[in-house]
Amino acid sequence: MKFAEILEIRNGRNQRQVENKDGKYPIYRSGGIIGYADDYICDSETVVIGRKGNINNLIFVKESFWNVDTIFGLVTNLTKKGFLQVEMKVPSKEKQHEIVARLYKIVSTIVDKQHELYRLDLLVQFKGVGQIAKVVAE
């Protein structure tokens, strides 16, 4: 199944002609609401995704809204049956374990470095050589 079978992309447009501080519909960009409008492009329960710039900031909008030209409104007609037909690639269990092991090493390294930074901060706070030696010995 392809996205085109379950998804409609609504391009945003410039908001200047519909912008009204007392408007009924929010105007969205990828960072969130930037004003209000007298008209809307996307119906309620639509996902907003950036077209450029902040593309990893998805927003689910529960009300009808205007979207500016830097974002898309993703309108789905996805039913449960259709959702179950969506294909996605999932790595083998072996590959998943390999990824988890790599991530664990990364997290472990980060924790070790944070601990080193903490100890260095303590060293800077102490004034006497005896106190520094004591912290290093710990």
Short mmCIF file of N, CA, C and O in Angstrom, two decimals:
data_model
loop_
_atom_site.label_atom_id
_atom_site.label_comp_id
_atom_site.label_asym_id
_atom_site.label_seq_id
_atom_site.Cartn_x
_atom_site.Cartn_y
_atom_site.Cartn_z
N MET A 1 0.84 -1.17 0.00
CA MET A 1 0.00 0.00 0.00
C MET A 1 0.89 1.24 0.00
O MET A 1 1.89 1.29 0.68
N LYS A 2 0.53 2.22 -0.76
CA LYS A 2 1.29 3.46 -0.84
C LYS A 2 0.57 4.56 -0.07
O LYS A 2 -0.65 4.53 0.09
N PHE A 3 1.35 5.55 0.37
CA PHE A 3 0.74 6.68 1.08
C PHE A 3 -0.36 7.34 0.28
O PHE A 3 -1.36 7.79 0.83
N ALA A 4 -0.20 7.39 -1.03
CA ALA A 4 -1.20 8.04 -1.89
C ALA A 4 -2.58 7.39 -1.76
O ALA A 4 -3.59 8.03 -2.00
N GLU A 5 -2.60 6.14 -1.35
CA GLU A 5 -3.87 5.43 -1.20
C GLU A 5 -4.59 5.78 0.10
O GLU A 5 -5.79 5.56 0.21
N ILE A 6 -3.87 6.32 1.06
CA ILE A 6 -4.48 6.57 2.37
C ILE A 6 -4.29 8.01 2.86
O ILE A 6 -4.77 8.37 3.94
N LEU A 7 -3.64 8.85 2.05
CA LEU A 7 -3.25 10.16 2.54
C LEU A 7 -3.44 11.23 1.47
O LEU A 7 -3.13 11.02 0.31
N GLU A 8 -3.94 12.38 1.90
CA GLU A 8 -4.04 13.55 1.03
C GLU A 8 -3.15 14.63 1.64
O GLU A 8 -3.20 14.88 2.85
N ILE A 9 -2.33 15.26 0.81
CA ILE A 9 -1.45 16.32 1.29
C ILE A 9 -2.04 17.66 0.88
O ILE A 9 -2.25 17.92 -0.30
N ARG A 10 -2.30 18.50 1.87
CA ARG A 10 -2.85 19.83 1.60
C ARG A 10 -1.74 20.86 1.78
O ARG A 10 -1.23 21.07 2.89
N ASN A 11 -1.38 21.50 0.66
CA ASN A 11 -0.35 22.53 0.70
C ASN A 11 -0.85 23.74 1.46
O ASN A 11 -2.01 24.12 1.37
N GLY A 12 0.06 24.36 2.19
CA GLY A 12 -0.28 25.60 2.88
C GLY A 12 -0.19 26.78 1.92
O GLY A 12 0.33 26.68 0.81
N ARG A 13 -0.73 27.90 2.37
CA ARG A 13 -0.70 29.13 1.56
C ARG A 13 -0.40 30.31 2.47
O ARG A 13 -0.56 30.24 3.69
N ASN A 14 -0.03 31.39 1.85
CA ASN A 14 0.22 32.62 2.59
C ASN A 14 -1.03 33.03 3.34
O ASN A 14 -2.13 32.97 2.80
N GLN A 15 -0.86 33.46 4.56
CA GLN A 15 -2.00 33.75 5.42
C GLN A 15 -2.45 35.22 5.40
O GLN A 15 -3.46 35.57 6.01
N ARG A 16 -1.75 36.09 4.71
CA ARG A 16 -2.03 37.53 4.79
C ARG A 16 -3.48 37.90 4.48
O ARG A 16 -4.05 38.77 5.13
N GLN A 17 -4.09 37.27 3.49
CA GLN A 17 -5.45 37.65 3.11
C GLN A 17 -6.52 37.15 4.08
O GLN A 17 -7.62 37.68 4.11
N VAL A 18 -6.21 36.14 4.86
CA VAL A 18 -7.22 35.59 5.78
C VAL A 18 -6.91 35.90 7.24
O VAL A 18 -7.73 35.63 8.11
N GLU A 19 -5.75 36.46 7.50
CA GLU A 19 -5.32 36.72 8.86
C GLU A 19 -6.23 37.74 9.55
O GLU A 19 -6.58 38.77 8.99
N ASN A 20 -6.63 37.39 10.78
CA ASN A 20 -7.50 38.25 11.57
C ASN A 20 -7.29 37.88 13.03
O ASN A 20 -7.53 36.72 13.41
N LYS A 21 -6.86 38.82 13.85
CA LYS A 21 -6.57 38.49 15.26
C LYS A 21 -7.79 37.93 15.99
O LYS A 21 -7.66 37.21 16.97
N ASP A 22 -8.99 38.24 15.50
CA ASP A 22 -10.22 37.71 16.09
C ASP A 22 -10.77 36.53 15.29
O ASP A 22 -11.92 36.13 15.49
N GLY A 23 -9.97 35.99 14.38
CA GLY A 23 -10.41 34.89 13.52
C GLY A 23 -10.73 33.63 14.30
O GLY A 23 -10.27 33.42 15.42
N LYS A 24 -11.51 32.78 13.69
CA LYS A 24 -12.00 31.55 14.32
C LYS A 24 -10.98 30.41 14.23
O LYS A 24 -10.96 29.51 15.08
N TYR A 25 -10.15 30.42 13.18
CA TYR A 25 -9.28 29.28 12.90
C TYR A 25 -7.81 29.63 13.17
O TYR A 25 -7.33 30.67 12.71
N PRO A 26 -7.09 28.75 13.87
CA PRO A 26 -5.66 29.01 14.11
C PRO A 26 -4.87 28.90 12.81
O PRO A 26 -5.24 28.15 11.90
N ILE A 27 -3.79 29.66 12.72
CA ILE A 27 -2.85 29.58 11.61
C ILE A 27 -1.62 28.86 12.14
O ILE A 27 -1.01 29.30 13.12
N TYR A 28 -1.27 27.75 11.50
CA TYR A 28 -0.13 26.94 11.94
C TYR A 28 1.05 27.07 11.01
O TYR A 28 0.91 27.16 9.79
N ARG A 29 2.23 27.03 11.62
CA ARG A 29 3.49 26.78 10.92
C ARG A 29 4.13 25.62 11.68
O ARG A 29 3.55 25.12 12.66
N SER A 30 5.31 25.19 11.29
CA SER A 30 5.88 24.00 11.92
C SER A 30 6.16 24.19 13.41
O SER A 30 6.21 23.22 14.15
N GLY A 31 6.29 25.42 13.87
CA GLY A 31 6.53 25.66 15.28
C GLY A 31 5.27 25.82 16.10
O GLY A 31 5.32 25.97 17.31
N GLY A 32 4.10 25.80 15.46
CA GLY A 32 2.84 25.94 16.18
C GLY A 32 2.00 27.09 15.66
O GLY A 32 2.18 27.55 14.52
N ILE A 33 1.11 27.60 16.49
CA ILE A 33 0.17 28.66 16.09
C ILE A 33 0.89 30.00 16.01
O ILE A 33 1.62 30.38 16.93
N ILE A 34 0.65 30.73 14.91
CA ILE A 34 1.24 32.06 14.75
C ILE A 34 0.19 33.15 14.62
O ILE A 34 0.52 34.31 14.48
N GLY A 35 -1.07 32.79 14.64
CA GLY A 35 -2.14 33.78 14.53
C GLY A 35 -3.46 33.08 14.29
O GLY A 35 -3.58 31.86 14.47
N TYR A 36 -4.44 33.88 13.82
CA TYR A 36 -5.77 33.33 13.56
C TYR A 36 -6.28 33.82 12.22
O TYR A 36 -5.85 34.86 11.72
N ALA A 37 -7.21 33.07 11.65
CA ALA A 37 -7.71 33.36 10.30
C ALA A 37 -9.22 33.25 10.25
O ALA A 37 -9.85 32.64 11.13
N ASP A 38 -9.79 33.83 9.18
CA ASP A 38 -11.23 33.75 8.94
C ASP A 38 -11.61 32.53 8.11
O ASP A 38 -12.79 32.29 7.87
N ASP A 39 -10.62 31.79 7.64
CA ASP A 39 -10.88 30.64 6.77
C ASP A 39 -9.92 29.52 7.17
O ASP A 39 -8.99 29.73 7.94
N TYR A 40 -10.15 28.34 6.65
CA TYR A 40 -9.25 27.22 6.95
C TYR A 40 -8.96 26.43 5.68
O TYR A 40 -9.70 26.48 4.70
N ILE A 41 -7.85 25.70 5.72
CA ILE A 41 -7.45 24.83 4.61
C ILE A 41 -7.66 23.37 5.00
O ILE A 41 -8.14 22.57 4.22
N CYS A 42 -7.29 23.03 6.22
CA CYS A 42 -7.35 21.64 6.68
C CYS A 42 -8.45 21.45 7.71
O CYS A 42 -8.67 22.29 8.58
N ASP A 43 -9.13 20.33 7.59
CA ASP A 43 -10.17 19.96 8.55
C ASP A 43 -9.53 19.53 9.87
O ASP A 43 -8.32 19.30 9.95
N SER A 44 -10.36 19.36 10.87
CA SER A 44 -9.88 18.91 12.17
C SER A 44 -9.26 17.52 12.06
O SER A 44 -9.49 16.79 11.10
N GLU A 45 -8.49 17.19 13.07
CA GLU A 45 -7.80 15.89 13.16
C GLU A 45 -6.87 15.65 11.98
O GLU A 45 -6.92 14.62 11.31
N THR A 46 -6.01 16.63 11.76
CA THR A 46 -5.03 16.58 10.68
C THR A 46 -3.63 16.69 11.29
O THR A 46 -3.43 17.38 12.27
N VAL A 47 -2.68 16.02 10.68
CA VAL A 47 -1.29 16.11 11.10
C VAL A 47 -0.59 17.17 10.26
O VAL A 47 -0.75 17.21 9.04
N VAL A 48 0.18 18.01 10.93
CA VAL A 48 0.97 19.05 10.27
C VAL A 48 2.42 18.60 10.25
O VAL A 48 2.96 18.16 11.26
N ILE A 49 3.06 18.73 9.09
CA ILE A 49 4.48 18.39 8.97
C ILE A 49 5.17 19.50 8.19
O ILE A 49 4.63 20.01 7.20
N GLY A 50 6.35 19.87 8.64
CA GLY A 50 7.10 20.92 7.97
C GLY A 50 7.54 20.52 6.58
O GLY A 50 7.90 19.37 6.34
N ARG A 51 7.49 21.48 5.67
CA ARG A 51 7.95 21.25 4.30
C ARG A 51 9.42 21.63 4.17
O ARG A 51 10.15 21.09 3.36
N LYS A 52 9.84 22.58 4.97
CA LYS A 52 11.24 22.98 5.03
C LYS A 52 11.51 23.52 6.42
O LYS A 52 10.60 23.93 7.13
N GLY A 53 12.74 23.47 6.82
CA GLY A 53 13.07 23.95 8.16
C GLY A 53 12.82 22.88 9.20
O GLY A 53 13.50 21.87 9.25
N ASN A 54 11.83 23.04 9.99
CA ASN A 54 11.55 22.19 11.15
C ASN A 54 10.71 20.97 10.78
O ASN A 54 9.61 20.80 11.27
N ILE A 55 11.24 20.09 9.92
CA ILE A 55 10.43 19.00 9.38
C ILE A 55 10.20 17.84 10.34
O ILE A 55 9.36 17.00 10.11
N ASN A 56 10.93 17.80 11.44
CA ASN A 56 10.75 16.68 12.37
C ASN A 56 9.79 17.01 13.50
O ASN A 56 9.67 16.26 14.45
N ASN A 57 9.08 18.11 13.41
CA ASN A 57 8.16 18.52 14.46
C ASN A 57 6.72 18.31 13.98
O ASN A 57 6.08 19.22 13.47
N LEU A 58 6.21 17.10 14.15
CA LEU A 58 4.84 16.80 13.76
C LEU A 58 3.87 17.34 14.81
O LEU A 58 4.14 17.27 16.00
N ILE A 59 2.75 17.87 14.33
CA ILE A 59 1.72 18.39 15.24
C ILE A 59 0.39 17.78 14.82
O ILE A 59 0.04 17.82 13.64
N PHE A 60 -0.35 17.24 15.78
CA PHE A 60 -1.70 16.75 15.51
C PHE A 60 -2.66 17.86 15.92
O PHE A 60 -2.68 18.29 17.08
N VAL A 61 -3.46 18.34 14.97
CA VAL A 61 -4.37 19.46 15.23
C VAL A 61 -5.79 18.93 15.28
O VAL A 61 -6.27 18.33 14.32
N LYS A 62 -6.46 19.18 16.39
CA LYS A 62 -7.81 18.66 16.60
C LYS A 62 -8.89 19.51 15.95
O LYS A 62 -10.01 19.05 15.79
N GLU A 63 -8.59 20.77 15.61
CA GLU A 63 -9.59 21.68 15.04
C GLU A 63 -9.21 22.05 13.61
O GLU A 63 -8.08 21.87 13.19
N SER A 64 -10.16 22.58 12.86
CA SER A 64 -9.87 23.07 11.51
C SER A 64 -8.89 24.22 11.61
O SER A 64 -8.91 24.98 12.58
N PHE A 65 -8.01 24.37 10.60
CA PHE A 65 -6.96 25.39 10.69
C PHE A 65 -6.45 25.79 9.31
O PHE A 65 -6.67 25.11 8.31
N TRP A 66 -5.74 26.89 9.28
CA TRP A 66 -5.03 27.38 8.09
C TRP A 66 -3.58 26.97 8.24
O TRP A 66 -3.00 27.10 9.32
N ASN A 67 -2.97 26.43 7.21
CA ASN A 67 -1.54 26.11 7.28
C ASN A 67 -0.79 27.00 6.29
O ASN A 67 -1.21 27.21 5.16
N VAL A 68 0.34 27.53 6.77
CA VAL A 68 1.16 28.41 5.93
C VAL A 68 1.92 27.57 4.91
O VAL A 68 1.94 26.35 4.97
N ASP A 69 2.58 28.26 3.98
CA ASP A 69 3.20 27.56 2.86
C ASP A 69 4.49 26.81 3.20
O ASP A 69 5.09 26.19 2.33
N THR A 70 4.92 26.83 4.45
CA THR A 70 6.11 26.07 4.84
C THR A 70 5.76 24.72 5.47
O THR A 70 6.65 24.01 5.92
N ILE A 71 4.45 24.40 5.51
CA ILE A 71 4.04 23.11 6.07
C ILE A 71 2.97 22.46 5.20
O ILE A 71 2.30 23.12 4.41
N PHE A 72 2.85 21.16 5.39
CA PHE A 72 1.79 20.38 4.74
C PHE A 72 0.79 19.93 5.80
O PHE A 72 1.16 19.64 6.93
N GLY A 73 -0.45 19.83 5.40
CA GLY A 73 -1.46 19.19 6.21
C GLY A 73 -1.67 17.79 5.67
O GLY A 73 -1.95 17.62 4.48
N LEU A 74 -1.49 16.78 6.50
CA LEU A 74 -1.63 15.38 6.07
C LEU A 74 -2.99 14.87 6.52
O LEU A 74 -3.21 14.60 7.70
N VAL A 75 -3.89 14.75 5.58
CA VAL A 75 -5.26 14.32 5.87
C VAL A 75 -5.37 12.85 5.50
O VAL A 75 -5.10 12.46 4.37
N THR A 76 -5.80 12.03 6.46
CA THR A 76 -5.88 10.59 6.18
C THR A 76 -7.32 10.14 6.00
O THR A 76 -8.24 10.71 6.56
N ASN A 77 -7.45 9.14 5.21
CA ASN A 77 -8.73 8.43 5.10
C ASN A 77 -8.45 6.98 5.46
O ASN A 77 -8.94 6.07 4.85
N LEU A 78 -7.63 6.82 6.47
CA LEU A 78 -7.11 5.51 6.86
C LEU A 78 -8.05 4.83 7.85
O LEU A 78 -8.24 5.28 8.97
N THR A 79 -8.61 3.74 7.41
CA THR A 79 -9.46 2.93 8.29
C THR A 79 -8.60 1.89 9.00
O THR A 79 -7.42 1.69 8.65
N LYS A 80 -9.18 1.19 9.95
CA LYS A 80 -8.45 0.13 10.63
C LYS A 80 -7.97 -0.92 9.62
O LYS A 80 -6.84 -1.35 9.65
N LYS A 81 -8.85 -1.28 8.70
CA LYS A 81 -8.48 -2.27 7.69
C LYS A 81 -7.33 -1.75 6.83
O LYS A 81 -6.38 -2.47 6.53
N GLY A 82 -7.41 -0.48 6.44
CA GLY A 82 -6.35 0.11 5.64
C GLY A 82 -5.05 0.20 6.40
O GLY A 82 -3.96 -0.06 5.87
N PHE A 83 -5.15 0.54 7.68
CA PHE A 83 -3.96 0.63 8.52
C PHE A 83 -3.25 -0.71 8.60
O PHE A 83 -2.03 -0.79 8.56
N LEU A 84 -4.03 -1.77 8.70
CA LEU A 84 -3.44 -3.10 8.79
C LEU A 84 -2.77 -3.54 7.48
O LEU A 84 -1.99 -4.48 7.48
N GLN A 85 -3.06 -2.84 6.39
CA GLN A 85 -2.46 -3.16 5.10
C GLN A 85 -1.15 -2.40 4.84
O GLN A 85 -0.45 -2.68 3.88
N VAL A 86 -0.83 -1.42 5.70
CA VAL A 86 0.39 -0.63 5.51
C VAL A 86 1.59 -1.52 5.76
O VAL A 86 1.69 -2.20 6.78
N GLU A 87 2.50 -1.52 4.80
CA GLU A 87 3.71 -2.34 4.91
C GLU A 87 4.85 -1.50 5.46
O GLU A 87 5.00 -0.34 5.12
N MET A 88 5.63 -2.11 6.33
CA MET A 88 6.83 -1.44 6.83
C MET A 88 7.91 -2.48 7.07
O MET A 88 7.61 -3.63 7.40
N LYS A 89 9.12 -2.05 6.88
CA LYS A 89 10.24 -2.96 7.05
C LYS A 89 10.71 -2.90 8.49
O LYS A 89 10.90 -1.83 9.04
N VAL A 90 10.85 -4.08 9.08
CA VAL A 90 11.32 -4.19 10.46
C VAL A 90 12.57 -5.06 10.43
O VAL A 90 12.57 -6.14 9.84
N PRO A 91 13.65 -4.58 11.06
CA PRO A 91 14.88 -5.39 11.07
C PRO A 91 14.66 -6.71 11.81
O PRO A 91 13.80 -6.81 12.68
N SER A 92 15.47 -7.69 11.47
CA SER A 92 15.40 -8.99 12.15
C SER A 92 15.69 -8.81 13.64
O SER A 92 16.27 -7.80 14.05
N LYS A 93 15.31 -9.79 14.43
CA LYS A 93 15.58 -9.74 15.88
C LYS A 93 17.08 -9.57 16.14
O LYS A 93 17.49 -8.83 17.02
N GLU A 94 17.87 -10.28 15.34
CA GLU A 94 19.34 -10.20 15.50
C GLU A 94 19.82 -8.76 15.27
O GLU A 94 20.61 -8.23 16.03
N LYS A 95 19.32 -8.14 14.22
CA LYS A 95 19.71 -6.76 13.90
C LYS A 95 19.21 -5.80 14.99
O LYS A 95 19.92 -4.88 15.38
N GLN A 96 18.01 -6.04 15.50
CA GLN A 96 17.48 -5.21 16.58
C GLN A 96 18.37 -5.29 17.82
O GLN A 96 18.66 -4.28 18.46
N HIS A 97 18.82 -6.51 18.15
CA HIS A 97 19.71 -6.69 19.30
C HIS A 97 21.03 -5.98 19.07
O HIS A 97 21.60 -5.38 20.00
N GLU A 98 21.53 -6.02 17.84
CA GLU A 98 22.77 -5.33 17.50
C GLU A 98 22.61 -3.81 17.69
O GLU A 98 23.47 -3.14 18.25
N ILE A 99 21.48 -3.28 17.25
CA ILE A 99 21.21 -1.83 17.39
C ILE A 99 21.12 -1.46 18.86
O ILE A 99 21.70 -0.46 19.30
N VAL A 100 20.41 -2.27 19.64
CA VAL A 100 20.28 -2.00 21.07
C VAL A 100 21.65 -2.03 21.75
O VAL A 100 21.95 -1.18 22.60
N ALA A 101 22.49 -2.99 21.39
CA ALA A 101 23.84 -3.08 21.98
C ALA A 101 24.65 -1.83 21.67
O ALA A 101 25.35 -1.29 22.54
N ARG A 102 24.56 -1.34 20.44
CA ARG A 102 25.28 -0.11 20.07
C ARG A 102 24.75 1.09 20.87
O ARG A 102 25.52 1.90 21.36
N LEU A 103 23.43 1.17 20.97
CA LEU A 103 22.83 2.29 21.72
C LEU A 103 23.22 2.21 23.20
O LEU A 103 23.49 3.23 23.84
N TYR A 104 23.27 1.00 23.74
CA TYR A 104 23.66 0.83 25.13
C TYR A 104 25.09 1.33 25.34
O TYR A 104 25.37 2.02 26.33
N LYS A 105 25.99 1.01 24.42
CA LYS A 105 27.38 1.49 24.52
C LYS A 105 27.44 3.01 24.48
O LYS A 105 28.19 3.63 25.23
N ILE A 106 26.64 3.60 23.62
CA ILE A 106 26.61 5.06 23.51
C ILE A 106 26.11 5.69 24.80
O ILE A 106 26.71 6.61 25.34
N VAL A 107 25.00 5.16 25.34
CA VAL A 107 24.45 5.69 26.59
C VAL A 107 25.44 5.50 27.73
O VAL A 107 25.65 6.41 28.55
N SER A 108 26.08 4.35 27.78
CA SER A 108 27.06 4.08 28.82
C SER A 108 28.23 5.07 28.75
O SER A 108 28.68 5.58 29.77
N THR A 109 28.70 5.35 27.56
CA THR A 109 29.78 6.33 27.36
C THR A 109 29.34 7.72 27.82
O THR A 109 30.10 8.43 28.49
N ILE A 110 28.12 8.10 27.48
CA ILE A 110 27.59 9.41 27.89
C ILE A 110 27.55 9.50 29.41
O ILE A 110 27.97 10.51 30.00
N VAL A 111 27.06 8.45 30.07
CA VAL A 111 26.98 8.45 31.54
C VAL A 111 28.37 8.56 32.14
O VAL A 111 28.60 9.32 33.09
N ASP A 112 29.33 7.81 31.59
CA ASP A 112 30.71 7.89 32.08
C ASP A 112 31.27 9.30 31.94
O ASP A 112 31.91 9.82 32.85
N LYS A 113 31.04 9.93 30.81
CA LYS A 113 31.54 11.29 30.58
C LYS A 113 30.86 12.29 31.51
O LYS A 113 31.50 13.22 32.01
N GLN A 114 29.57 12.11 31.77
CA GLN A 114 28.88 12.99 32.71
C GLN A 114 29.48 12.86 34.10
O GLN A 114 29.65 13.85 34.81
N HIS A 115 29.81 11.63 34.49
CA HIS A 115 30.42 11.40 35.80
C HIS A 115 31.80 12.07 35.87
O HIS A 115 32.14 12.70 36.88
N GLU A 116 32.58 11.96 34.80
CA GLU A 116 33.89 12.62 34.75
C GLU A 116 33.74 14.14 34.88
O GLU A 116 34.51 14.79 35.60
N LEU A 117 32.77 14.70 34.18
CA LEU A 117 32.55 16.15 34.26
C LEU A 117 32.16 16.57 35.68
O LEU A 117 32.60 17.60 36.18
N TYR A 118 31.34 15.76 36.31
CA TYR A 118 30.93 16.04 37.69
C TYR A 118 32.15 16.06 38.61
O TYR A 118 32.33 16.97 39.42
N ARG A 119 33.01 15.07 38.47
CA ARG A 119 34.22 15.00 39.30
C ARG A 119 35.15 16.17 39.01
O ARG A 119 35.75 16.73 39.92
N LEU A 120 35.27 16.57 37.75
CA LEU A 120 36.09 17.74 37.42
C LEU A 120 35.53 19.01 38.04
O LEU A 120 36.28 19.86 38.53
N ASP A 121 34.22 19.14 38.03
CA ASP A 121 33.58 20.29 38.68
C ASP A 121 33.92 20.33 40.17
O ASP A 121 34.20 21.39 40.74
N LEU A 122 33.89 19.15 40.81
CA LEU A 122 34.25 19.08 42.23
C LEU A 122 35.70 19.49 42.45
O LEU A 122 36.01 20.21 43.41
N LEU A 123 36.57 19.04 41.57
CA LEU A 123 37.99 19.40 41.70
C LEU A 123 38.19 20.91 41.63
O LEU A 123 38.98 21.48 42.37
N VAL A 124 37.48 21.55 40.74
CA VAL A 124 37.60 23.00 40.58
C VAL A 124 37.14 23.72 41.84
O VAL A 124 37.69 24.75 42.22
N GLN A 125 36.15 23.16 42.51
CA GLN A 125 35.60 23.80 43.71
C GLN A 125 36.54 23.71 44.92
O GLN A 125 36.51 24.56 45.81
N PHE A 126 37.37 22.69 44.98
CA PHE A 126 38.28 22.51 46.12
C PHE A 126 39.52 23.37 45.93
O PHE A 126 40.00 23.57 44.82
N LYS A 127 40.09 23.83 47.08
CA LYS A 127 41.24 24.73 47.01
C LYS A 127 42.54 24.05 47.42
O LYS A 127 43.60 24.44 46.96
N GLY A 128 42.50 23.10 48.29
CA GLY A 128 43.73 22.48 48.79
C GLY A 128 44.11 21.23 48.02
O GLY A 128 43.27 20.50 47.53
N VAL A 129 45.42 20.99 47.89
CA VAL A 129 45.92 19.81 47.18
C VAL A 129 45.45 18.54 47.86
O VAL A 129 45.10 17.56 47.21
N GLY A 130 45.39 18.55 49.15
CA GLY A 130 44.92 17.38 49.89
C GLY A 130 43.48 17.04 49.56
O GLY A 130 43.12 15.88 49.41
N GLN A 131 42.66 18.05 49.42
CA GLN A 131 41.25 17.83 49.08
C GLN A 131 41.11 17.30 47.65
O GLN A 131 40.29 16.44 47.37
N ILE A 132 41.93 17.83 46.73
CA ILE A 132 41.88 17.36 45.34
C ILE A 132 42.30 15.89 45.28
O ILE A 132 41.65 15.07 44.62
N ALA A 133 43.35 15.53 46.01
CA ALA A 133 43.81 14.14 46.01
C ALA A 133 42.72 13.22 46.56
O ALA A 133 42.55 12.10 46.07
N LYS A 134 41.99 13.69 47.55
CA LYS A 134 40.93 12.89 48.14
C LYS A 134 39.82 12.62 47.12
O LYS A 134 39.33 11.51 47.00
N VAL A 135 39.43 13.64 46.36
CA VAL A 135 38.38 13.48 45.35
C VAL A 135 38.85 12.54 44.24
O VAL A 135 38.11 11.69 43.78
N VAL A 136 40.11 12.70 43.82
CA VAL A 136 40.65 11.84 42.74
C VAL A 136 40.68 10.39 43.20
O VAL A 136 40.38 9.48 42.43
N ALA A 137 41.01 10.16 44.47
CA ALA A 137 41.09 8.80 44.99
C ALA A 137 39.72 8.12 45.03
O ALA A 137 39.63 6.91 44.97
N GLU A 138 38.67 8.90 45.14
CA GLU A 138 37.33 8.30 45.20
C GLU A 138 37.01 7.74 43.90
O GLU A 138 36.52 7.10 43.27
#
